Short mmCIF file of C-alpha atoms in Angstrom, two decimals:
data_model
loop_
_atom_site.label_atom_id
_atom_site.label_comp_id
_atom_site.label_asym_id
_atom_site.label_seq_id
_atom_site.Cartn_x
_atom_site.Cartn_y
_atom_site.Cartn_z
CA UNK I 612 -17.35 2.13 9.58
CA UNK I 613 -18.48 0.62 13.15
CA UNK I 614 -17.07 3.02 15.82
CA UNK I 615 -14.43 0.56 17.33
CA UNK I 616 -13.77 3.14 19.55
CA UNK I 617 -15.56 4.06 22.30
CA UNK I 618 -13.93 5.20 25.38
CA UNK I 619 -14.23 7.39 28.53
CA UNK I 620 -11.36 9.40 29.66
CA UNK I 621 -10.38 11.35 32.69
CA UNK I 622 -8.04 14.03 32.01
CA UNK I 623 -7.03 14.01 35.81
CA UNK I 624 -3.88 15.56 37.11
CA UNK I 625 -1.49 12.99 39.03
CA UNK I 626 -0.35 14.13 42.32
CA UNK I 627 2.20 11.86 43.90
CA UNK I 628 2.93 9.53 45.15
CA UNK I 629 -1.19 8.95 45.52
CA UNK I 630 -2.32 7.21 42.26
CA UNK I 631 -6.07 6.00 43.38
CA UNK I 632 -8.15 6.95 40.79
CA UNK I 633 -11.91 5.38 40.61
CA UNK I 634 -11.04 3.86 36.92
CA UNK I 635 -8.37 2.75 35.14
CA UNK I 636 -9.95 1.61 31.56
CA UNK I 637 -8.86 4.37 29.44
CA UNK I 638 -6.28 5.57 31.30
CA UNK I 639 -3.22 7.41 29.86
CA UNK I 640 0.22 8.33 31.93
CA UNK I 641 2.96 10.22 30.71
CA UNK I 642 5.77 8.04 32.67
CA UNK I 643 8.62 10.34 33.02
CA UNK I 644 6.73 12.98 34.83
CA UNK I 645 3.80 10.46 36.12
CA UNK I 646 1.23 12.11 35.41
CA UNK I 647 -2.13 11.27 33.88
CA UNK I 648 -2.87 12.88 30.54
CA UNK I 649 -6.09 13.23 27.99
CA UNK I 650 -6.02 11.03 24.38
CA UNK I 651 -5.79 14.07 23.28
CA UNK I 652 -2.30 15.12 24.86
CA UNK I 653 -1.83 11.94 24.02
CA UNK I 654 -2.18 12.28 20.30
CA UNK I 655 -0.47 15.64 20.39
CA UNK I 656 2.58 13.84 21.89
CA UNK I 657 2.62 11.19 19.28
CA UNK I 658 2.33 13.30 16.77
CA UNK I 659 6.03 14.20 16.77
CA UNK I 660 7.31 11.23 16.29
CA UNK I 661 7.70 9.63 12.47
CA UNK I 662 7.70 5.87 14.01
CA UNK I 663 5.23 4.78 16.99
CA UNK I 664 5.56 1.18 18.39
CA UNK I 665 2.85 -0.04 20.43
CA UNK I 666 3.86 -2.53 23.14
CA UNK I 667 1.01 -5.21 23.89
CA UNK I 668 -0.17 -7.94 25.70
CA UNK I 669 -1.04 -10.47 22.60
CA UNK I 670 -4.92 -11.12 22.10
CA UNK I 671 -6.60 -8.93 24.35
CA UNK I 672 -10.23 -7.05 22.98
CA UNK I 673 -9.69 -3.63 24.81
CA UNK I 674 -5.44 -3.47 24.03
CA UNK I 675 -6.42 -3.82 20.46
CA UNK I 676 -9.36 -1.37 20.49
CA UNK I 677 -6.65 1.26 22.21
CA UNK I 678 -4.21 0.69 19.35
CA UNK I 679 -6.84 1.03 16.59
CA UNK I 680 -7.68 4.44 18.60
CA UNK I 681 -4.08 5.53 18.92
CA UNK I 682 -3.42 4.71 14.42
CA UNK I 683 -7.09 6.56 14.04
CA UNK I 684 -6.20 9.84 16.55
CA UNK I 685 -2.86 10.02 15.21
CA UNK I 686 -3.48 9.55 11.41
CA UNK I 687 -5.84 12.39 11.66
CA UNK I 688 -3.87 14.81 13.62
CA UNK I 689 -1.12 14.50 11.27
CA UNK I 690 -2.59 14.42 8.20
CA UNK I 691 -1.40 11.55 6.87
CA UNK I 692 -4.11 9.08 5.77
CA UNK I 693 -3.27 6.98 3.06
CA UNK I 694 0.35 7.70 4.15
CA UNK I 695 1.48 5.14 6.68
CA UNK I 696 1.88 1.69 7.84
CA UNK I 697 0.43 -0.78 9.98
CA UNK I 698 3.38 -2.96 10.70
CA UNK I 699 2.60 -6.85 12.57
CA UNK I 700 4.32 -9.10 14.64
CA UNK I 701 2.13 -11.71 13.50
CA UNK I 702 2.35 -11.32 10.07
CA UNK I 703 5.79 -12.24 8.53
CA UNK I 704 7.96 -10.03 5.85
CA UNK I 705 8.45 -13.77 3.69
CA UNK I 706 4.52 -13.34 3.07
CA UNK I 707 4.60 -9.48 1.75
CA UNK I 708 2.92 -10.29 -1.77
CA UNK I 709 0.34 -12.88 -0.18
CA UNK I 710 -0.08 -10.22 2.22
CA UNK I 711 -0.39 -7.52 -0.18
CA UNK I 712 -3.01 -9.94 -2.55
CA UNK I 713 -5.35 -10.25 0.74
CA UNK I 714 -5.22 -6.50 1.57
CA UNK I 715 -6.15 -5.36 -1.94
CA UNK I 716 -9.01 -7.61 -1.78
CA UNK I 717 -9.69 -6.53 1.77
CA UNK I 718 -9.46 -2.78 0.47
CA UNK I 719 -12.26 -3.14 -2.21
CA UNK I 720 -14.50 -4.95 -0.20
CA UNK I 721 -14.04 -8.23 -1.47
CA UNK I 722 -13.27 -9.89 1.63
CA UNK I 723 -13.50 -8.54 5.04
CA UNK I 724 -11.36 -8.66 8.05
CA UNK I 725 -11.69 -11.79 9.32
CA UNK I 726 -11.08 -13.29 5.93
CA UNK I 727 -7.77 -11.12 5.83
CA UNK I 728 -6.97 -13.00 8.79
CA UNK I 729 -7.34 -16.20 6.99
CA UNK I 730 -5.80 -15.68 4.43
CA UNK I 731 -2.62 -14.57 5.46
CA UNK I 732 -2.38 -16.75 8.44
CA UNK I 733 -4.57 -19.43 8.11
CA UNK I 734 -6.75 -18.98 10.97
CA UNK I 735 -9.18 -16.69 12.65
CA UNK I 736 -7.75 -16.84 15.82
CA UNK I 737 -6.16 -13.33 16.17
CA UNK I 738 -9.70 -11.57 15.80
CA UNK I 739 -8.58 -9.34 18.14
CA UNK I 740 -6.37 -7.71 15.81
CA UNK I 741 -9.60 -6.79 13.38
CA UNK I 742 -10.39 -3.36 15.16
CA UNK I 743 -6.92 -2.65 14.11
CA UNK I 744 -6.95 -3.70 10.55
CA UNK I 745 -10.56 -1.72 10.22
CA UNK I 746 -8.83 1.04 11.43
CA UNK I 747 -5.88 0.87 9.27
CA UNK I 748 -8.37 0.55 5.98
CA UNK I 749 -10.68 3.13 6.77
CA UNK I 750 -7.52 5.24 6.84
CA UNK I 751 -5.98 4.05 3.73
CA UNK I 752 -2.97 2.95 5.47
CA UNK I 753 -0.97 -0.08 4.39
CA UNK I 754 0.00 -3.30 6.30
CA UNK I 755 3.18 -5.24 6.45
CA UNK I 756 4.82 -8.16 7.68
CA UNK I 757 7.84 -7.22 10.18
CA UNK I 758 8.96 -11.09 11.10
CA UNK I 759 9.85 -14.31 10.17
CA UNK I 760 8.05 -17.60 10.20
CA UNK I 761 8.63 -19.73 12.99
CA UNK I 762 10.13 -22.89 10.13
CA UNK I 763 12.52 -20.04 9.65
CA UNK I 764 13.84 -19.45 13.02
CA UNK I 765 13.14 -23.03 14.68
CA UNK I 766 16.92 -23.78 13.47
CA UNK I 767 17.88 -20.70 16.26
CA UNK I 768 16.01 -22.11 18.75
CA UNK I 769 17.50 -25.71 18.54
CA UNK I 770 21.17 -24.19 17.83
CA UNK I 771 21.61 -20.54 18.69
CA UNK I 772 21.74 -17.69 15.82
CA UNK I 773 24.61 -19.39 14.00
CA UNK I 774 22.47 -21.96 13.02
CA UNK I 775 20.09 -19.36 11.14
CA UNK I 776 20.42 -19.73 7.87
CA UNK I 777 22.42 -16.25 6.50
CA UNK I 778 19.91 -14.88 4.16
CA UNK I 779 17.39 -14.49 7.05
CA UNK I 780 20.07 -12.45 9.23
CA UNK I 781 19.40 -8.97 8.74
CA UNK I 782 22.88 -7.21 7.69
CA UNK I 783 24.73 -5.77 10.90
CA UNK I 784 22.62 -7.85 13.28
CA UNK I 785 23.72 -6.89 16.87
CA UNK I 786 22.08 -9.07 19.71
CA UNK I 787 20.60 -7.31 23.01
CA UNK I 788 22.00 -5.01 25.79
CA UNK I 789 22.92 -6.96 28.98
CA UNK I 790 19.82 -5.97 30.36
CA UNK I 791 17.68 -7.26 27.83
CA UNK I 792 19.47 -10.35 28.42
CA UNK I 793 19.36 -10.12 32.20
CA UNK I 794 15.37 -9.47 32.04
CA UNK I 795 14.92 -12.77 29.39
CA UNK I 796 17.14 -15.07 31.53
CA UNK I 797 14.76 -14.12 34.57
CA UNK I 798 11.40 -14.29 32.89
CA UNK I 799 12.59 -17.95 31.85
CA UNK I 800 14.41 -19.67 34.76
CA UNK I 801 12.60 -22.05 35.93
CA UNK I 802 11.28 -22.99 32.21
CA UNK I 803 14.44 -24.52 30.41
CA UNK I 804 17.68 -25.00 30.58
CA UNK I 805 20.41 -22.52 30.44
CA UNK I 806 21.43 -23.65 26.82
CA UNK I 807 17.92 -23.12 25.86
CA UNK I 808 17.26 -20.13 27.38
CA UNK I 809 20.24 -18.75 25.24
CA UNK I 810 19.02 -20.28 22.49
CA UNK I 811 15.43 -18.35 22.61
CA UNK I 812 17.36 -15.34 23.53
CA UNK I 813 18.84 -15.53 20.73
CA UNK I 814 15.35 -16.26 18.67
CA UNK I 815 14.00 -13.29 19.99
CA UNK I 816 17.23 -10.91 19.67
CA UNK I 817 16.52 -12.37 15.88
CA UNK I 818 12.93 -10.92 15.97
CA UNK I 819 13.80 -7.76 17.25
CA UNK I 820 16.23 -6.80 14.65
CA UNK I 821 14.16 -8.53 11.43
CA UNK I 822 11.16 -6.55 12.71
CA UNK I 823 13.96 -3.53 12.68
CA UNK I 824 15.63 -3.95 9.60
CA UNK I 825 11.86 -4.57 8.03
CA UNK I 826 10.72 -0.94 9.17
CA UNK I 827 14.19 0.39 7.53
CA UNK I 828 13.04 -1.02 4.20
CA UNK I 829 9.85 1.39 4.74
CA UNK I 830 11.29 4.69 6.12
CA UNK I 831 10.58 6.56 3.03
CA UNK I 832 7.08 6.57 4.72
CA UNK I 833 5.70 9.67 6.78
CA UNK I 834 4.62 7.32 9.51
CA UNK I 835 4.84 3.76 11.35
CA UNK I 836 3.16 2.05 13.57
CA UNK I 837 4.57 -1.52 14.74
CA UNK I 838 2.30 -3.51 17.06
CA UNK I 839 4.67 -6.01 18.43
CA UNK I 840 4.61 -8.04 22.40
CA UNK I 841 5.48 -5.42 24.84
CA UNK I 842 8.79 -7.77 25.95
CA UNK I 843 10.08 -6.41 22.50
CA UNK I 844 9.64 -2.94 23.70
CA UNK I 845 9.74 -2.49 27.42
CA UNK I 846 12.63 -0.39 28.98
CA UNK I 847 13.75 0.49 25.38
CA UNK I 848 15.36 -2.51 24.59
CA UNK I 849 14.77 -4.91 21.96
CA UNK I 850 13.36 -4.19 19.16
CA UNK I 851 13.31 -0.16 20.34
CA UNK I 852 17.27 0.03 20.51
CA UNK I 853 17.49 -1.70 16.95
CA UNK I 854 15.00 0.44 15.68
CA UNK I 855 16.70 3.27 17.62
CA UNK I 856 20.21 2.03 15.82
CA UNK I 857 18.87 1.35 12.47
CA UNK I 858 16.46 4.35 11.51
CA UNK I 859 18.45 7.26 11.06
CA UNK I 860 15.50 9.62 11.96
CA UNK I 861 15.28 9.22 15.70
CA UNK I 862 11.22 10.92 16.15
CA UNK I 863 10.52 7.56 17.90
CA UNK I 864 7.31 6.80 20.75
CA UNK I 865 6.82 4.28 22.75
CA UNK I 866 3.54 3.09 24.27
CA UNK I 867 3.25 0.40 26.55
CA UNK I 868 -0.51 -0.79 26.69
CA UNK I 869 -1.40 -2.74 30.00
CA UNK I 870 -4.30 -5.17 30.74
CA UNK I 871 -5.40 -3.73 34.33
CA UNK I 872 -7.46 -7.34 34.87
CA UNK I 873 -4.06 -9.03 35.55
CA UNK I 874 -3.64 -6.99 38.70
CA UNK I 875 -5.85 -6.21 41.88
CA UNK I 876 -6.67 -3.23 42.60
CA UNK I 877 -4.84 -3.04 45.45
CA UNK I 878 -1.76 -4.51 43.41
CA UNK I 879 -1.89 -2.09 40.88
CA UNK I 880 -2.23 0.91 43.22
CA UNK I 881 1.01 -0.04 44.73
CA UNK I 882 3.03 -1.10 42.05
CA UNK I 883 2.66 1.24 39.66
CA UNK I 884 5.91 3.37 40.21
CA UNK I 885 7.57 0.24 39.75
CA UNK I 886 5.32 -0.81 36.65
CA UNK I 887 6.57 2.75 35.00
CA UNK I 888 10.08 3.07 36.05
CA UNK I 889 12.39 -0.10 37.07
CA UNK I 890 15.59 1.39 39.59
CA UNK I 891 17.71 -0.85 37.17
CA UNK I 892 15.68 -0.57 33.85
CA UNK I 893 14.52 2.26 33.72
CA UNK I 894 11.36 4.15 31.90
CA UNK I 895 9.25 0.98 30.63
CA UNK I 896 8.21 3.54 27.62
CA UNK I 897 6.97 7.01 26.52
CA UNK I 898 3.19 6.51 27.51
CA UNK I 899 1.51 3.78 29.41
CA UNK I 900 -2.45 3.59 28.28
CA UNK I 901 -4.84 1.07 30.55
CA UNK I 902 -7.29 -0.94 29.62
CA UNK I 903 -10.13 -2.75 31.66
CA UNK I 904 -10.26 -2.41 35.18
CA UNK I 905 -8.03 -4.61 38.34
CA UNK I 906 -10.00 -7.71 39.19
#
């Protein structure tokens, strides 16, 4: 197996509120006590919990090569290779036995990761993501679809969720906190119209919960990982509080991986007690891991 892997980190003890460090690629912080910690403590901290959702920034090399890190460190610290789950935004729950048809096939060798890809979404374009699927193989882990096809939902988008048609709504569906809705509604003015806005509010309240109800289905399995958008995740709403709600085993982690290129140094230096812990939100997760450096 290639070593997807490769990473440098600094085990460096945070003092506040001074957070200059000379990198940031490979960086790990513990955000209730702000302070930096190894992969390893890392690992040892993820360890505990039965279901680990990563929050990401879609598409990004170095996020993906941190997730396949995390499912590698953690499978082998608790033992359970050939025991968990890879669970995928991208891939939807409709698609299990095509999914399940590529895998095996991807599992003997047959086809490799890129034609996995293909074959289950009909382009190559999430590449990205094969670090992760490597990773999940070489650990005999399985993969699973956690959402629903955009055909499915496009009826919630143009109508709101009582336009979905019933068989897709997972039972007990609840939509988001106030604050979930509060944080959507801002991240989209500007963009649509109210109506609309609700109406993809209500789309992605819809995601949340399917991707939810979808790990239920698998709890019977010592260990999950979902790799989903970090909007799904951050400040433990989303598809955290339904997965908080509908798992009755509450050993739940939450890391939020972030894409230092999208800030300046400078930027990043002093934002980040906002970036880990909102005054109205807020934690944003468990762990926040960095990846490439501030432009």
């Amino acid at each position: 197996m290639k070593k997807w892997f490769i990473f440098t980190m600094l085990g460096l003890t945070l003092s506040a509120p001074c957070f200059a460090l000379r990198s940031w690629n490979g960086r790990i912080l513990h955000v209730r006590t702000q302070k930096d910690i190894s992969i390893k403590e890392l690992t040892a901290g993820l360890s505990k919990a039965r279901t680990i959702i990563l929050g990401e920034k879609h598409n990004t090399v170095a996020i993906q090569l941190a997730q396949s890190l995390i499912i590698d460190k953690v499978v082998t610290a608790t033992y359970t290779e050939g025991l968990f789950i890879t669970a995928w935004e991208f891939l939807n729950y409709t698609d299990q036995e095509k999914i399940d048809a590529a895998y095996a096939l991807f599992l003997s060798g047959k086809i490799n990761a890129l034609d996995f890809l293909i074959e289950t979404q009909g382009t190559a374009g999430n590449d990205s993501y094969i670090p992760v699927l490597e990773t999940t193989k070489a650990r005999q882990g399985n993969i699973i679809g956690v959402n629903l096809s955009r055909e499915i939902k496009a009826p919630v988008v143009k109508g709101g969720i009582n336009a979905i048609d019933p068989k897709y709504l997972p039972p007990n569906f609840a939509m988001g906190s106030a604050g979930y809705h509060q944080r959507f509604v801002e991240a989209m003015s500007g963009h649509a119209s109210t109506e609309i806005i609700e109406n993809y509010y209500a789309a992605q309240c819809l995601t949340d919960d399917v991707m939810a109800y979808t790990l239920q289905k698998y709890f019977t399995i010592p260990l999950l990982f979902l790799i989903t958008g970090s909007f799904h995740t951050d400040y433990y709403d989303g598809v955290v509080d339904r997965v908080n709600i509908r798992l009755t085993d509450k050993s739940l982690a939450v890391v939020r991986l972030i894409d230092a290129s999208d800030y300046d140094e400078k930027e990043l230096n002093e934002t980040l007690s906002e970036i880990l812990y909102n005054k109205i939100y807020g934690n944003i997760a468990d762990y926040v891991y960095f990846v490439n450096e501030p432009v």
